[in-house]
Amino acid sequence: MTPQELLAVFGNLRMAPTNGGRAIHKPLLILFWLGRLERGEPRLARFADVEGTFKQLLVEFGSSNSPQTRQLPFWHLCNDAGGMVWELQSGHGIQIQMLGSAPGLTWFRQNDVHTGFVASVDEQLRSDRELRIRLARDLMSDHFPSTLHSDI
């Protein structure tokens, strides 16, 4: 995928409507993951290890019900772009197929779900810092008021 195609994929995220706007779960999750890449953290992370930090971001920047539905972007992002950008794996490294509605938090924990960008997207973003910066800026300007940019 070219850098422009990758930016277009992330620019066309499907987002749930919420209180006259759009849920910011997915853009916030992607920004959170870009931060992980910037720090050189592994491609995949256990959901149980990142859910607390992601919950805090949703408390600070999301709607009032965002923290209770923090597992949703991890699940639904897998279906964006035909499954070409995000994945879920069991603790044994088996790809999880996203069929039906998103399971609850307990399911993610019990199945030791690991999650992150698919390998090719991770590699592309990891190796191209300018692309990471551009994607972060695009997500910020498209989904968050400028007054929050420095806080996020």
CSV table of N, CA and C in Angstrom, one decimal:
chain,number,residue,atom,x,y,z
A,1,MET,N,0.9,-1.2,0.0
A,1,MET,CA,0.0,0.0,0.0
A,1,MET,C,0.9,1.2,0.0
A,2,THR,N,0.6,2.2,-0.8
A,2,THR,CA,1.4,3.4,-0.9
A,2,THR,C,1.0,4.3,0.3
A,3,PRO,N,1.9,5.2,0.7
A,3,PRO,CA,1.6,6.1,1.8
A,3,PRO,C,0.2,6.8,1.6
A,4,GLN,N,0.0,7.3,0.4
A,4,GLN,CA,-1.3,8.0,0.1
A,4,GLN,C,-2.5,7.0,0.3
A,5,GLU,N,-2.3,5.8,-0.2
A,5,GLU,CA,-3.4,4.8,0.0
A,5,GLU,C,-3.7,4.6,1.5
A,6,LEU,N,-2.6,4.4,2.3
A,6,LEU,CA,-2.7,4.2,3.7
A,6,LEU,C,-3.4,5.4,4.4
A,7,LEU,N,-3.0,6.6,4.0
A,7,LEU,CA,-3.7,7.8,4.6
A,7,LEU,C,-5.2,7.8,4.2
A,8,ALA,N,-5.5,7.4,3.0
A,8,ALA,CA,-6.9,7.4,2.6
A,8,ALA,C,-7.7,6.3,3.4
A,9,VAL,N,-7.1,5.2,3.6
A,9,VAL,CA,-7.8,4.1,4.4
A,9,VAL,C,-8.1,4.7,5.8
A,10,PHE,N,-7.1,5.3,6.4
A,10,PHE,CA,-7.4,5.8,7.8
A,10,PHE,C,-8.3,7.1,7.7
A,11,GLY,N,-8.3,7.8,6.6
A,11,GLY,CA,-9.2,8.9,6.5
A,11,GLY,C,-10.6,8.6,6.2
A,12,ASN,N,-10.9,7.3,5.9
A,12,ASN,CA,-12.2,6.8,5.6
A,12,ASN,C,-12.8,5.9,6.7
A,13,LEU,N,-12.3,6.0,7.9
A,13,LEU,CA,-12.8,5.1,8.9
A,13,LEU,C,-14.3,5.3,9.1
A,14,ARG,N,-14.9,4.1,9.3
A,14,ARG,CA,-16.4,4.2,9.7
A,14,ARG,C,-16.4,4.4,11.2
A,15,MET,N,-17.3,5.4,11.5
A,15,MET,CA,-17.4,5.7,13.0
A,15,MET,C,-18.9,5.8,13.4
A,16,ALA,N,-19.2,5.2,14.5
A,16,ALA,CA,-20.5,5.2,15.0
A,16,ALA,C,-21.0,6.6,15.3
A,17,PRO,N,-22.2,6.9,15.0
A,17,PRO,CA,-22.8,8.2,15.4
A,17,PRO,C,-23.0,8.3,16.9
A,18,THR,N,-22.8,9.4,17.5
A,18,THR,CA,-23.0,9.6,18.9
A,18,THR,C,-23.4,11.0,19.3
A,19,ASN,N,-24.5,11.2,19.9
A,19,ASN,CA,-25.0,12.6,20.4
A,19,ASN,C,-24.7,13.7,19.4
A,20,GLY,N,-25.1,13.5,18.1
A,20,GLY,CA,-25.0,14.5,17.1
A,20,GLY,C,-23.6,14.6,16.5
A,21,GLY,N,-22.7,13.7,16.9
A,21,GLY,CA,-21.4,13.7,16.3
A,21,GLY,C,-20.9,12.3,16.0
A,22,ARG,N,-19.7,12.1,16.0
A,22,ARG,CA,-19.1,10.8,15.7
A,22,ARG,C,-18.3,10.3,16.9
A,23,ALA,N,-18.4,9.0,17.2
A,23,ALA,CA,-17.5,8.4,18.3
A,23,ALA,C,-16.1,8.6,17.9
A,24,ILE,N,-15.2,8.9,18.8
A,24,ILE,CA,-13.8,9.1,18.5
A,24,ILE,C,-13.0,7.9,19.0
A,25,HIS,N,-13.6,6.8,19.3
A,25,HIS,CA,-12.9,5.6,19.7
A,25,HIS,C,-11.7,5.2,18.7
A,26,LYS,N,-12.1,5.1,17.5
A,26,LYS,CA,-11.1,4.6,16.5
A,26,LYS,C,-10.0,5.6,16.3
A,27,PRO,N,-10.2,6.8,16.0
A,27,PRO,CA,-9.1,7.8,15.8
A,27,PRO,C,-8.2,7.9,17.1
A,28,LEU,N,-8.8,7.8,18.3
A,28,LEU,CA,-8.0,7.9,19.5
A,28,LEU,C,-7.2,6.6,19.6
A,29,LEU,N,-7.8,5.5,19.3
A,29,LEU,CA,-7.0,4.2,19.4
A,29,LEU,C,-5.8,4.2,18.4
A,30,ILE,N,-6.0,4.7,17.2
A,30,ILE,CA,-4.9,4.8,16.2
A,30,ILE,C,-3.8,5.8,16.7
A,31,LEU,N,-4.2,6.9,17.2
A,31,LEU,CA,-3.3,7.9,17.8
A,31,LEU,C,-2.5,7.2,19.0
A,32,PHE,N,-3.2,6.5,19.8
A,32,PHE,CA,-2.6,5.8,20.9
A,32,PHE,C,-1.5,4.8,20.4
A,33,TRP,N,-1.9,4.1,19.3
A,33,TRP,CA,-1.0,3.1,18.7
A,33,TRP,C,0.2,3.7,18.0
A,34,LEU,N,0.0,4.9,17.4
A,34,LEU,CA,1.1,5.6,16.8
A,34,LEU,C,2.1,6.0,17.9
A,35,GLY,N,1.6,6.4,19.0
A,35,GLY,CA,2.5,6.7,20.1
A,35,GLY,C,3.3,5.5,20.5
A,36,ARG,N,2.7,4.3,20.5
A,36,ARG,CA,3.4,3.1,20.8
A,36,ARG,C,4.5,2.9,19.8
A,37,LEU,N,4.2,3.1,18.5
A,37,LEU,CA,5.2,2.9,17.5
A,37,LEU,C,6.4,3.9,17.7
A,38,GLU,N,6.0,5.1,18.0
A,38,GLU,CA,7.0,6.2,18.2
A,38,GLU,C,8.0,5.8,19.3
A,39,ARG,N,7.5,5.1,20.3
A,39,ARG,CA,8.3,4.7,21.5
A,39,ARG,C,9.0,3.4,21.2
A,40,GLY,N,8.8,2.8,20.0
A,40,GLY,CA,9.5,1.5,19.7
A,40,GLY,C,8.9,0.3,20.4
A,41,GLU,N,7.6,0.4,20.8
A,41,GLU,CA,7.0,-0.7,21.5
A,41,GLU,C,6.6,-1.8,20.5
A,42,PRO,N,6.4,-3.0,20.9
A,42,PRO,CA,6.1,-4.1,20.0
A,42,PRO,C,4.8,-3.9,19.2
A,43,ARG,N,4.7,-4.5,18.1
A,43,ARG,CA,3.6,-4.4,17.1
A,43,ARG,C,2.3,-4.8,17.8
A,44,LEU,N,2.2,-5.9,18.5
A,44,LEU,CA,1.0,-6.4,19.2
A,44,LEU,C,1.2,-6.2,20.7
A,45,ALA,N,0.0,-5.9,21.3
A,45,ALA,CA,0.0,-5.8,22.8
A,45,ALA,C,-1.2,-6.6,23.3
A,46,ARG,N,-1.1,-7.1,24.5
A,46,ARG,CA,-2.2,-7.7,25.1
A,46,ARG,C,-3.3,-6.6,25.4
A,47,PHE,N,-4.5,-6.9,25.1
A,47,PHE,CA,-5.6,-6.0,25.4
A,47,PHE,C,-5.6,-5.7,26.9
A,48,ALA,N,-5.4,-6.7,27.7
A,48,ALA,CA,-5.4,-6.5,29.2
A,48,ALA,C,-4.3,-5.5,29.6
A,49,ASP,N,-3.2,-5.4,28.9
A,49,ASP,CA,-2.1,-4.5,29.2
A,49,ASP,C,-2.4,-3.1,28.8
A,50,VAL,N,-3.2,-2.9,27.8
A,50,VAL,CA,-3.4,-1.5,27.2
A,50,VAL,C,-4.7,-0.9,27.5
A,51,GLU,N,-5.7,-1.8,28.0
A,51,GLU,CA,-7.0,-1.3,28.1
A,51,GLU,C,-7.2,-0.2,29.2
A,52,GLY,N,-6.4,-0.2,30.2
A,52,GLY,CA,-6.4,0.8,31.3
A,52,GLY,C,-6.0,2.2,30.8
A,53,THR,N,-4.9,2.2,30.0
A,53,THR,CA,-4.4,3.5,29.5
A,53,THR,C,-5.4,4.0,28.4
A,54,PHE,N,-5.9,3.1,27.6
A,54,PHE,CA,-6.9,3.5,26.6
A,54,PHE,C,-8.2,4.0,27.2
A,55,LYS,N,-8.6,3.4,28.3
A,55,LYS,CA,-9.8,3.8,29.0
A,55,LYS,C,-9.6,5.2,29.6
A,56,GLN,N,-8.4,5.5,30.1
A,56,GLN,CA,-8.1,6.9,30.6
A,56,GLN,C,-8.2,7.9,29.5
A,57,LEU,N,-7.7,7.6,28.3
A,57,LEU,CA,-7.8,8.5,27.2
A,57,LEU,C,-9.3,8.7,26.8
A,58,LEU,N,-10.1,7.7,26.8
A,58,LEU,CA,-11.5,7.8,26.6
A,58,LEU,C,-12.2,8.7,27.6
A,59,VAL,N,-11.8,8.5,28.9
A,59,VAL,CA,-12.4,9.3,30.0
A,59,VAL,C,-12.1,10.8,29.7
A,60,GLU,N,-10.9,11.0,29.3
A,60,GLU,CA,-10.5,12.4,29.1
A,60,GLU,C,-11.0,13.1,27.9
A,61,PHE,N,-11.1,12.3,26.8
A,61,PHE,CA,-11.4,12.9,25.5
A,61,PHE,C,-12.6,12.4,24.8
A,62,GLY,N,-13.3,11.4,25.3
A,62,GLY,CA,-14.4,10.8,24.7
A,62,GLY,C,-15.7,11.2,25.4
A,63,SER,N,-16.8,10.6,24.9
A,63,SER,CA,-18.1,10.9,25.5
A,63,SER,C,-18.2,10.1,26.8
A,64,SER,N,-19.3,10.4,27.5
A,64,SER,CA,-19.5,9.8,28.9
A,64,SER,C,-19.6,8.3,28.9
A,65,ASN,N,-20.1,7.6,27.8
A,65,ASN,CA,-20.1,6.2,27.8
A,65,ASN,C,-18.9,5.5,27.1
A,66,SER,N,-18.0,6.3,26.6
A,66,SER,CA,-16.8,5.8,25.9
A,66,SER,C,-16.0,4.8,26.7
A,67,PRO,N,-15.7,5.1,28.0
A,67,PRO,CA,-14.9,4.1,28.7
A,67,PRO,C,-15.5,2.7,28.9
A,68,GLN,N,-16.9,2.7,28.9
A,68,GLN,CA,-17.5,1.4,29.1
A,68,GLN,C,-17.5,0.6,27.8
A,69,THR,N,-17.2,1.2,26.7
A,69,THR,CA,-17.2,0.5,25.4
A,69,THR,C,-15.8,0.5,24.8
A,70,ARG,N,-14.8,0.5,25.6
A,70,ARG,CA,-13.4,0.6,25.1
A,70,ARG,C,-13.0,-0.5,24.3
A,71,GLN,N,-13.6,-1.7,24.3
A,71,GLN,CA,-13.2,-2.8,23.5
A,71,GLN,C,-13.7,-2.6,22.0
A,72,LEU,N,-14.7,-1.8,21.8
A,72,LEU,CA,-15.3,-1.7,20.5
A,72,LEU,C,-14.4,-1.3,19.4
A,73,PRO,N,-13.5,-0.3,19.5
A,73,PRO,CA,-12.6,0.0,18.4
A,73,PRO,C,-11.6,-1.1,18.1
A,74,PHE,N,-11.2,-1.8,19.1
A,74,PHE,CA,-10.3,-2.9,18.8
A,74,PHE,C,-10.9,-3.9,17.9
A,75,TRP,N,-12.2,-4.2,18.1
A,75,TRP,CA,-12.9,-5.2,17.3
A,75,TRP,C,-13.3,-4.6,15.9
A,76,HIS,N,-13.9,-3.4,15.9
A,76,HIS,CA,-14.5,-2.9,14.7
A,76,HIS,C,-13.4,-2.4,13.7
A,77,LEU,N,-12.2,-2.0,14.2
A,77,LEU,CA,-11.2,-1.5,13.4
A,77,LEU,C,-10.7,-2.6,12.5
A,78,CYS,N,-10.8,-3.9,12.9
A,78,CYS,CA,-10.4,-5.0,12.1
A,78,CYS,C,-11.2,-5.1,10.8
A,79,ASN,N,-12.4,-4.6,10.8
A,79,ASN,CA,-13.3,-4.7,9.6
A,79,ASN,C,-13.1,-3.5,8.6
A,80,ASP,N,-12.4,-2.4,9.1
A,80,ASP,CA,-12.2,-1.3,8.2
A,80,ASP,C,-11.1,-1.7,7.2
A,81,ALA,N,-11.2,-1.2,6.0
A,81,ALA,CA,-10.3,-1.5,4.9
A,81,ALA,C,-10.2,-3.0,4.7
A,82,GLY,N,-11.3,-3.7,4.8
A,82,GLY,CA,-11.2,-5.2,4.5
A,82,GLY,C,-10.3,-6.0,5.4
A,83,GLY,N,-10.0,-5.5,6.6
A,83,GLY,CA,-9.1,-6.2,7.5
A,83,GLY,C,-7.7,-6.0,7.2
A,84,MET,N,-7.3,-5.0,6.5
A,84,MET,CA,-6.0,-4.8,6.0
A,84,MET,C,-5.1,-3.9,6.9
A,85,VAL,N,-5.7,-3.4,8.0
A,85,VAL,CA,-4.9,-2.5,8.9
A,85,VAL,C,-4.8,-2.9,10.3
A,86,TRP,N,-5.7,-3.7,10.8
A,86,TRP,CA,-5.8,-4.0,12.3
A,86,TRP,C,-6.1,-5.5,12.5
A,87,GLU,N,-5.5,-6.0,13.5
A,87,GLU,CA,-5.8,-7.4,13.8
A,87,GLU,C,-6.0,-7.8,15.2
A,88,LEU,N,-6.6,-8.9,15.5
A,88,LEU,CA,-6.7,-9.5,16.8
A,88,LEU,C,-6.2,-10.9,16.7
A,89,GLN,N,-5.5,-11.3,17.8
A,89,GLN,CA,-5.0,-12.6,17.9
A,89,GLN,C,-5.2,-13.2,19.2
A,90,SER,N,-5.4,-14.5,19.3
A,90,SER,CA,-5.5,-15.1,20.6
A,90,SER,C,-4.1,-15.1,21.3
A,91,GLY,N,-4.1,-15.4,22.5
A,91,GLY,CA,-2.8,-15.5,23.2
A,91,GLY,C,-1.8,-16.5,22.6
A,92,HIS,N,-2.4,-17.4,21.8
A,92,HIS,CA,-1.6,-18.4,21.2
A,92,HIS,C,-1.2,-18.0,19.8
A,93,GLY,N,-1.4,-16.8,19.4
A,93,GLY,CA,-1.0,-16.3,18.0
A,93,GLY,C,-2.0,-16.7,16.9
A,94,ILE,N,-3.2,-17.1,17.2
A,94,ILE,CA,-4.2,-17.5,16.2
A,94,ILE,C,-5.0,-16.3,15.9
A,95,GLN,N,-5.1,-16.0,14.6
A,95,GLN,CA,-5.9,-14.9,14.1
A,95,GLN,C,-7.4,-15.1,14.5
A,96,ILE,N,-8.0,-14.1,15.1
A,96,ILE,CA,-9.4,-14.1,15.5
A,96,ILE,C,-10.3,-13.5,14.4
A,97,GLN,N,-11.3,-14.3,14.0
A,97,GLN,CA,-12.2,-13.9,13.0
A,97,GLN,C,-13.3,-13.0,13.6
A,98,MET,N,-13.6,-11.9,13.0
A,98,MET,CA,-14.6,-11.0,13.6
A,98,MET,C,-15.9,-11.2,12.9
A,99,LEU,N,-16.7,-12.1,13.6
A,99,LEU,CA,-18.0,-12.4,13.1
A,99,LEU,C,-19.0,-12.0,14.1
A,100,GLY,N,-20.1,-11.3,13.6
A,100,GLY,CA,-21.1,-10.9,14.5
A,100,GLY,C,-20.7,-9.6,15.3
A,101,SER,N,-21.5,-9.4,16.3
A,101,SER,CA,-21.3,-8.1,17.1
A,101,SER,C,-20.1,-8.3,18.0
A,102,ALA,N,-19.6,-7.2,18.5
A,102,ALA,CA,-18.4,-7.2,19.3
A,102,ALA,C,-18.7,-7.8,20.7
A,103,PRO,N,-17.8,-8.6,21.1
A,103,PRO,CA,-17.9,-9.2,22.5
A,103,PRO,C,-17.6,-8.2,23.5
A,104,GLY,N,-17.9,-8.6,24.8
A,104,GLY,CA,-17.6,-7.7,25.9
A,104,GLY,C,-16.2,-7.7,26.4
A,105,LEU,N,-15.9,-6.9,27.4
A,105,LEU,CA,-14.6,-6.8,27.9
A,105,LEU,C,-14.1,-8.1,28.5
A,106,THR,N,-15.0,-8.9,29.1
A,106,THR,CA,-14.6,-10.1,29.7
A,106,THR,C,-14.0,-11.1,28.7
A,107,TRP,N,-14.7,-11.1,27.5
A,107,TRP,CA,-14.2,-12.0,26.4
A,107,TRP,C,-12.8,-11.7,26.0
A,108,PHE,N,-12.5,-10.4,25.8
A,108,PHE,CA,-11.2,-9.9,25.5
A,108,PHE,C,-10.1,-10.4,26.5
A,109,ARG,N,-10.5,-10.3,27.7
A,109,ARG,CA,-9.5,-10.7,28.8
A,109,ARG,C,-9.4,-12.2,28.9
A,110,GLN,N,-10.5,-12.9,28.8
A,110,GLN,CA,-10.5,-14.4,29.0
A,110,GLN,C,-9.7,-15.0,27.8
A,111,ASN,N,-9.8,-14.4,26.6
A,111,ASN,CA,-9.1,-15.0,25.4
A,111,ASN,C,-7.7,-14.4,25.2
A,112,ASP,N,-7.2,-13.7,26.2
A,112,ASP,CA,-5.9,-13.2,26.2
A,112,ASP,C,-5.6,-12.5,24.8
A,113,VAL,N,-6.5,-11.7,24.4
A,113,VAL,CA,-6.5,-11.1,23.0
A,113,VAL,C,-5.2,-10.1,22.9
A,114,HIS,N,-4.5,-10.3,21.8
A,114,HIS,CA,-3.4,-9.4,21.5
A,114,HIS,C,-3.9,-8.7,20.2
A,115,THR,N,-3.5,-7.4,20.1
A,115,THR,CA,-4.0,-6.6,19.1
A,115,THR,C,-3.0,-5.5,18.6
A,116,GLY,N,-3.2,-5.0,17.4
A,116,GLY,CA,-2.3,-4.0,16.8
A,116,GLY,C,-2.5,-3.9,15.3
A,117,PHE,N,-1.7,-3.1,14.7
A,117,PHE,CA,-1.7,-3.0,13.3
A,117,PHE,C,-1.2,-4.3,12.7
A,118,VAL,N,-1.7,-4.6,11.5
A,118,VAL,CA,-1.2,-5.8,10.8
A,118,VAL,C,0.2,-5.5,10.5
A,119,ALA,N,1.0,-6.6,10.3
A,119,ALA,CA,2.5,-6.5,10.1
A,119,ALA,C,2.9,-5.5,9.0
A,120,SER,N,2.2,-5.5,7.9
A,120,SER,CA,2.7,-4.7,6.8
A,120,SER,C,2.4,-3.2,7.1
A,121,VAL,N,1.3,-2.9,7.7
A,121,VAL,CA,1.0,-1.5,8.1
A,121,VAL,C,2.0,-1.0,9.2
A,122,ASP,N,2.2,-1.9,10.2
A,122,ASP,CA,3.1,-1.6,11.3
A,122,ASP,C,4.5,-1.3,10.7
A,123,GLU,N,5.0,-2.1,9.8
A,123,GLU,CA,6.3,-1.9,9.2
A,123,GLU,C,6.4,-0.6,8.5
A,124,GLN,N,5.3,-0.3,7.7
A,124,GLN,CA,5.3,0.9,6.9
A,124,GLN,C,5.4,2.1,7.8
A,125,LEU,N,4.5,2.1,8.8
A,125,LEU,CA,4.4,3.3,9.7
A,125,LEU,C,5.7,3.4,10.6
A,126,ARG,N,6.2,2.2,11.0
A,126,ARG,CA,7.5,2.2,11.8
A,126,ARG,C,8.7,2.8,11.1
A,127,SER,N,8.7,2.5,9.8
A,127,SER,CA,9.9,2.9,9.0
A,127,SER,C,9.8,4.3,8.4
A,128,ASP,N,8.6,4.9,8.4
A,128,ASP,CA,8.4,6.2,7.8
A,128,ASP,C,7.8,7.1,8.8
A,129,ARG,N,8.7,7.8,9.5
A,129,ARG,CA,8.3,8.7,10.6
A,129,ARG,C,7.4,9.9,10.0
A,130,GLU,N,7.7,10.4,8.8
A,130,GLU,CA,6.9,11.4,8.2
A,130,GLU,C,5.5,11.0,8.0
A,131,LEU,N,5.3,9.7,7.6
A,131,LEU,CA,4.0,9.2,7.4
A,131,LEU,C,3.2,9.1,8.7
A,132,ARG,N,3.9,8.6,9.8
A,132,ARG,CA,3.3,8.6,11.1
A,132,ARG,C,2.8,10.0,11.5
A,133,ILE,N,3.7,11.0,11.3
A,133,ILE,CA,3.4,12.3,11.7
A,133,ILE,C,2.2,12.8,10.9
A,134,ARG,N,2.2,12.6,9.6
A,134,ARG,CA,1.1,13.0,8.7
A,134,ARG,C,-0.2,12.4,9.1
A,135,LEU,N,-0.2,11.1,9.4
A,135,LEU,CA,-1.4,10.4,9.8
A,135,LEU,C,-1.9,10.9,11.2
A,136,ALA,N,-1.0,11.2,12.1
A,136,ALA,CA,-1.4,11.7,13.4
A,136,ALA,C,-2.1,13.1,13.2
A,137,ARG,N,-1.4,13.9,12.4
A,137,ARG,CA,-2.0,15.3,12.1
A,137,ARG,C,-3.4,15.2,11.5
A,138,ASP,N,-3.5,14.3,10.5
A,138,ASP,CA,-4.8,14.2,9.8
A,138,ASP,C,-5.9,13.7,10.8
A,139,LEU,N,-5.6,12.7,11.6
A,139,LEU,CA,-6.6,12.3,12.6
A,139,LEU,C,-6.9,13.4,13.5
A,140,MET,N,-5.9,14.1,14.0
A,140,MET,CA,-6.2,15.2,15.0
A,140,MET,C,-7.1,16.2,14.3
A,141,SER,N,-6.7,16.7,13.1
A,141,SER,CA,-7.5,17.8,12.5
A,141,SER,C,-8.9,17.3,12.1
A,142,ASP,N,-9.1,16.0,11.7
A,142,ASP,CA,-10.4,15.5,11.3
A,142,ASP,C,-11.3,15.2,12.4
A,143,HIS,N,-10.8,14.9,13.6
A,143,HIS,CA,-11.7,14.3,14.7
A,143,HIS,C,-11.6,15.1,16.0
A,144,PHE,N,-10.7,16.0,16.2
A,144,PHE,CA,-10.6,16.7,17.5
A,144,PHE,C,-10.5,18.2,17.3
A,145,PRO,N,-11.1,18.9,18.2
A,145,PRO,CA,-10.9,20.4,18.1
A,145,PRO,C,-9.5,20.8,18.4
A,146,SER,N,-9.0,21.8,17.7
A,146,SER,CA,-7.6,22.2,17.8
A,146,SER,C,-7.2,22.5,19.3
A,147,THR,N,-8.2,22.9,20.1
A,147,THR,CA,-7.9,23.2,21.5
A,147,THR,C,-7.4,21.9,22.3
A,148,LEU,N,-7.7,20.7,21.8
A,148,LEU,CA,-7.3,19.5,22.4
A,148,LEU,C,-6.0,18.9,21.9
A,149,HIS,N,-5.5,19.4,20.8
A,149,HIS,CA,-4.4,18.8,20.1
A,149,HIS,C,-3.2,18.6,21.0
A,150,SER,N,-2.8,19.6,21.7
A,150,SER,CA,-1.6,19.5,22.5
A,150,SER,C,-1.8,18.5,23.7
A,151,ASP,N,-3.0,18.4,24.2
A,151,ASP,CA,-3.3,17.5,25.3
A,151,ASP,C,-3.3,16.1,24.8
A,152,ILE,N,-3.8,15.8,23.6
A,152,ILE,CA,-3.8,14.5,23.1
A,152,ILE,C,-2.4,14.1,22.7
